[in-house]
Amino acid sequence: MPVKFYATDEKIPLEMHKVRMIQKLNLLPVEERLKKIQEAGNNTFLLQNKDIYLDMLTDSGVNAMSDLQTASMLQADDSYAGSETFNRVKAAVKEVFGTENVLPAHQGRACENILAEAYVKPGMVALMNFHFTTTKAHITRLGGEVIELVQKKGLIPQSDDPFKGDFDLKELKATIKKYGPEKVAFVRVEAGTNLIGGQPVSLENMLAVSDICHDYGIKSILDASLLQDNVYFMKTREPQCKYMTTKEIYHLLASRFDIIYFSARKLGFSRGGIITSVDPKYTNEMMEFIPLYEGFLTYGGMEVRSMEAMAQGLLESLDMEYINQGPEFIEYLVNDLDKYGVPVIKPAGGLGAHLDCQAFVPEMPHNQYPAAAVGAAIYIAGGIRGMERGTVSEQREEDGTERFAELELQRLAVPRRVYTLSQIKYCADRVKWVWDNRNLIGGLEWTLEPKVLRFFFGRMKEIGYWQEELVEKFKQDFGDSL
Ligand code: F0G
C-alpha cells in the first residue's frame, strides 16, 4: 500500500487527499514564546491558539474534515426528536460496527459517565489494559477502583513489540478470581491505548479478553475512540488481519464485545460520542441516563451538524487510504526523532509521537514534573504545543501523596489530515534542538493545584531561570530566525 519513491529510499508517507481550505498560523518570536508559556503557568492547556504555531496538544476534535463531511452538514435535521440526522448516524454505526442499538452522548467522557453510573457501585473494580484520565475519574467518583493489566512489555519505552497495549491474560484471569466476577463492574479494552503512547492491541488479544469475560459472565467494553489507528496497525502488523477488510475487523470486534463506546472527536473526524451494542439489553439499561445528562435520545447533547459529519466520518474510518495518514505521519516523525537520538516511544503508535521524558532529563525527580518541563521547553523552542502525559496527568492519592506516573511522556499529537510533512519535519528539528540543549532544562513547581483533573487548569512556575537561559541559547543558535 505505501507508494514507493524512485529517487530516494526514504519511507515517505504520501497523502491520498489534497488541502482545499486553510487556516493562517502564527509563529511568535522566541522572547514572546517565553512570555506566553510563563503567563500560561507552564501549562500548555492554558496557551491561546493565536500564540501557537503547531498545535499538537491533541487529536481530539481537531482532525480535518473531508469535502463530503462538510457537504453533509447542510442536510442536518435539527428536530428535537426523531431527527433524520440521528437515523443517518445510526445507519453509519451499523455499517461500521454492524450494531443496531445506538445511544448518543456529547463526547467520549459523557459515555464513560453513563457507563460508570449504570455499572459501577462502591467497592467494585473495573479492569482495563490501561486507564484513561476521564475514564478513571468517573469510576473512582462512584467508589470504584481501576486495575490496570497491560502486559509488562507495554511499559518498556523502546521496543519493537508491535502490540504494546495487549492485556496480560494470565493476570486478567487471576484478578477476576481474586475479586470474584460479581465484584468486577466490567472489563474495558482501550484500543489503542492513549496514555502509554497510543499503542495498539492485537485482534488476537482482544478476542481472548472477550472470551475470558464471556467465561466468567463479566461485561466486556471496548473503548473504540482510537480504533481507526488500531485497525490500521492490525492490518499492517498482524498476519491474520492482512487479508481481512477493515469492515470485517470492526464487525468481528463488535460481535464479541458487549458494549462499544467512542469519542467521535477521534473516531469519525468530528465531535460527539456514541455507545452501541448488539444486544439491546445494554443500551436499554443505560438509556434513562441520556435525557438526564445529555439530551433527547436522538441527539444526546450533540450539535446536529457534527452528527452529520460524524456519520460521513465513520464511513471514512473504513478506508485505509484515510486511516493510514495519521499512523504513517507519526511513524515519520518518530523515525526522524529516533535518528536524531531523541528518546521517543517505539514502535510508533497512533495519536502522536511520545517523548520519553525520564530519558530526556534523567536527573529530574518526578515531583519537578519532567514531562511538563520538556513540554514548556518545546513551546519555547518552536511555538509547538504538546501535552503532558506523566505525573501531572495523574491524580494524588487520597492521603495527598503524589502518584508518580509509570511513564513520563510529552505527547506531540498529530491531528489527522491536518499538518504537512514540512511541518512535521520542523517539529522534529526543534525537538532535536531541545534534546541537544537538555542540560539547560530545569524543573517546575505548583502555584495552583486543583484536586481533580489538575492537568487541565493547574499552574506551575519554573524553578530558577532556566527558561531565560534557553532563550539566550536559542538566539545564539538561530540568530534572526523565528
Ligand atoms: N477514551 C480515549 C481512549 C480517549 O483518548 C479519550 C480522549 C476519551 C476516551 C474521552 O473522549 O475527549 O471525547 O471526552 N482523549 C483526548 C486526548 C481528550 O487528548 O487524548 P472525549
mmCIF file with all atom_site columns, C-alpha atoms and ligand atoms in Angstrom, residues 45 57-60 106-110 112 132-135 188 190-194 223 225-226 261-266 272-273 351 387 389 411 456, ligand 1:
data_model
loop_
_atom_site.group_PDB
_atom_site.id
_atom_site.type_symbol
_atom_site.label_atom_id
_atom_site.label_alt_id
_atom_site.label_comp_id
_atom_site.label_asym_id
_atom_site.label_entity_id
_atom_site.label_seq_id
_atom_site.pdbx_PDB_ins_code
_atom_site.Cartn_x
_atom_site.Cartn_y
_atom_site.Cartn_z
_atom_site.occupancy
_atom_site.B_iso_or_equiv
_atom_site.pdbx_formal_charge
_atom_site.auth_seq_id
_atom_site.auth_comp_id
_atom_site.auth_asym_id
_atom_site.auth_atom_id
_atom_site.pdbx_PDB_model_num
ATOM   1  C CA  . PHE A 1 45  ? -3.657  23.775 28.080 1.00 0.00 ? 45  PHE A CA  1
ATOM   2  C CA  . LEU A 1 57  ? -1.936  19.136 22.043 1.00 0.00 ? 57  LEU A CA  1
ATOM   3  C CA  . THR A 1 58  ? -4.406  16.515 20.927 1.00 0.00 ? 58  THR A CA  1
ATOM   4  C CA  . ASP A 1 59  ? -6.001  14.642 18.067 1.00 0.00 ? 59  ASP A CA  1
ATOM   5  C CA  . SER A 1 60  ? -9.404  15.259 19.621 1.00 0.00 ? 60  SER A CA  1
ATOM   6  C CA  . HIS A 1 106 ? -21.971 14.788 23.791 1.00 0.00 ? 106 HIS A CA  1
ATOM   7  C CA  . GLN A 1 107 ? -18.448 13.271 23.807 1.00 0.00 ? 107 GLN A CA  1
ATOM   8  C CA  . GLY A 1 108 ? -16.420 10.261 24.930 1.00 0.00 ? 108 GLY A CA  1
ATOM   9  C CA  . ARG A 1 109 ? -16.268 11.100 28.621 1.00 0.00 ? 109 ARG A CA  1
ATOM   10 C CA  . ALA A 1 110 ? -20.036 11.527 28.672 1.00 0.00 ? 110 ALA A CA  1
ATOM   11 C CA  . GLU A 1 112 ? -17.899 6.998  30.328 1.00 0.00 ? 112 GLU A CA  1
ATOM   12 C CA  . PHE A 1 132 ? -7.603  6.979  30.578 1.00 0.00 ? 132 PHE A CA  1
ATOM   13 C CA  . THR A 1 133 ? -7.827  10.141 32.713 1.00 0.00 ? 133 THR A CA  1
ATOM   14 C CA  . THR A 1 134 ? -11.567 10.797 32.357 1.00 0.00 ? 134 THR A CA  1
ATOM   15 C CA  . THR A 1 135 ? -12.493 7.090  32.479 1.00 0.00 ? 135 THR A CA  1
ATOM   16 C CA  . ARG A 1 188 ? -12.609 -2.329 29.408 1.00 0.00 ? 188 ARG A CA  1
ATOM   17 C CA  . GLU A 1 190 ? -8.775  0.638  25.263 1.00 0.00 ? 190 GLU A CA  1
ATOM   18 C CA  . ALA A 1 191 ? -7.633  0.156  21.669 1.00 0.00 ? 191 ALA A CA  1
ATOM   19 C CA  . GLY A 1 192 ? -5.324  1.987  21.058 1.00 0.00 ? 192 GLY A CA  1
ATOM   20 C CA  . THR A 1 193 ? -4.019  2.750  24.451 1.00 0.00 ? 193 THR A CA  1
ATOM   21 C CA  . ASN A 1 194 ? -3.753  6.501  24.932 1.00 0.00 ? 194 ASN A CA  1
ATOM   22 C CA  . ASP A 1 223 ? -13.296 1.966  24.072 1.00 0.00 ? 223 ASP A CA  1
ATOM   23 C CA  . SER A 1 225 ? -12.015 6.141  20.382 1.00 0.00 ? 225 SER A CA  1
ATOM   24 C CA  . LEU A 1 226 ? -8.642  5.296  18.831 1.00 0.00 ? 226 LEU A CA  1
ATOM   25 C CA  . TYR A 1 261 ? -18.295 3.409  23.011 1.00 0.00 ? 261 TYR A CA  1
ATOM   26 C CA  . PHE A 1 262 ? -16.189 6.064  21.388 1.00 0.00 ? 262 PHE A CA  1
ATOM   27 C CA  . SER A 1 263 ? -15.324 9.712  21.226 1.00 0.00 ? 263 SER A CA  1
ATOM   28 C CA  . ALA A 1 264 ? -16.312 10.935 17.755 1.00 0.00 ? 264 ALA A CA  1
ATOM   29 C CA  . ARG A 1 265 ? -13.790 13.712 18.262 1.00 0.00 ? 265 ARG A CA  1
ATOM   30 C CA  . LYS A 1 266 ? -11.322 10.989 17.237 1.00 0.00 ? 266 LYS A CA  1
ATOM   31 C CA  . GLY A 1 272 ? -19.674 13.848 19.902 1.00 0.00 ? 272 GLY A CA  1
ATOM   32 C CA  . GLY A 1 273 ? -19.849 10.392 21.394 1.00 0.00 ? 273 GLY A CA  1
ATOM   33 C CA  . LEU A 1 351 ? -2.397  9.532  18.106 1.00 0.00 ? 351 LEU A CA  1
ATOM   34 C CA  . MET A 1 387 ? 0.569   17.737 26.143 1.00 0.00 ? 387 MET A CA  1
ATOM   35 C CA  . ARG A 1 389 ? 1.106   12.760 29.830 1.00 0.00 ? 389 ARG A CA  1
ATOM   36 C CA  . ARG A 1 411 ? 2.887   13.859 23.698 1.00 0.00 ? 411 ARG A CA  1
ATOM   37 C CA  . PHE A 1 456 ? -6.367  20.936 32.695 1.00 0.00 ? 456 PHE A CA  1
HETATM 38 N N1  . F0G B 2 .   ? -11.093 7.357  25.546 1.00 0.00 ? 1   F0G B N1  1
HETATM 39 C C1  . F0G B 2 .   ? -9.908  7.587  24.972 1.00 0.00 ? 1   F0G B C1  1
HETATM 40 C C2  . F0G B 2 .   ? -9.037  6.444  24.582 1.00 0.00 ? 1   F0G B C2  1
HETATM 41 C C3  . F0G B 2 .   ? -9.516  8.901  24.717 1.00 0.00 ? 1   F0G B C3  1
HETATM 42 O O1  . F0G B 2 .   ? -8.336  9.118  24.144 1.00 0.00 ? 1   F0G B O1  1
HETATM 43 C C4  . F0G B 2 .   ? -10.378 9.968  25.077 1.00 0.00 ? 1   F0G B C4  1
HETATM 44 C C5  . F0G B 2 .   ? -9.985  11.352 24.871 1.00 0.00 ? 1   F0G B C5  1
HETATM 45 C C6  . F0G B 2 .   ? -11.603 9.667  25.688 1.00 0.00 ? 1   F0G B C6  1
HETATM 46 C C7  . F0G B 2 .   ? -11.930 8.346  25.900 1.00 0.00 ? 1   F0G B C7  1
HETATM 47 C C8  . F0G B 2 .   ? -12.559 10.745 26.101 1.00 0.00 ? 1   F0G B C8  1
HETATM 48 O O2  . F0G B 2 .   ? -13.182 11.293 24.975 1.00 0.00 ? 1   F0G B O2  1
HETATM 49 O O3  . F0G B 2 .   ? -12.439 13.682 24.902 1.00 0.00 ? 1   F0G B O3  1
HETATM 50 O O4  . F0G B 2 .   ? -14.473 12.943 23.675 1.00 0.00 ? 1   F0G B O4  1
HETATM 51 O O5  . F0G B 2 .   ? -14.477 13.097 26.130 1.00 0.00 ? 1   F0G B O5  1
HETATM 52 N N2  . F0G B 2 .   ? -8.805  11.742 24.644 1.00 0.00 ? 1   F0G B N2  1
HETATM 53 C C9  . F0G B 2 .   ? -8.440  13.122 24.363 1.00 0.00 ? 1   F0G B C9  1
HETATM 54 C C10 . F0G B 2 .   ? -6.943  13.257 24.273 1.00 0.00 ? 1   F0G B C10 1
HETATM 55 C C11 . F0G B 2 .   ? -9.029  14.116 25.285 1.00 0.00 ? 1   F0G B C11 1
HETATM 56 O O6  . F0G B 2 .   ? -6.491  14.380 24.028 1.00 0.00 ? 1   F0G B O6  1
HETATM 57 O O7  . F0G B 2 .   ? -6.205  12.277 24.402 1.00 0.00 ? 1   F0G B O7  1
HETATM 58 P P1  . F0G B 2 .   ? -13.650 12.834 24.916 1.00 0.00 ? 1   F0G B P1  1
#
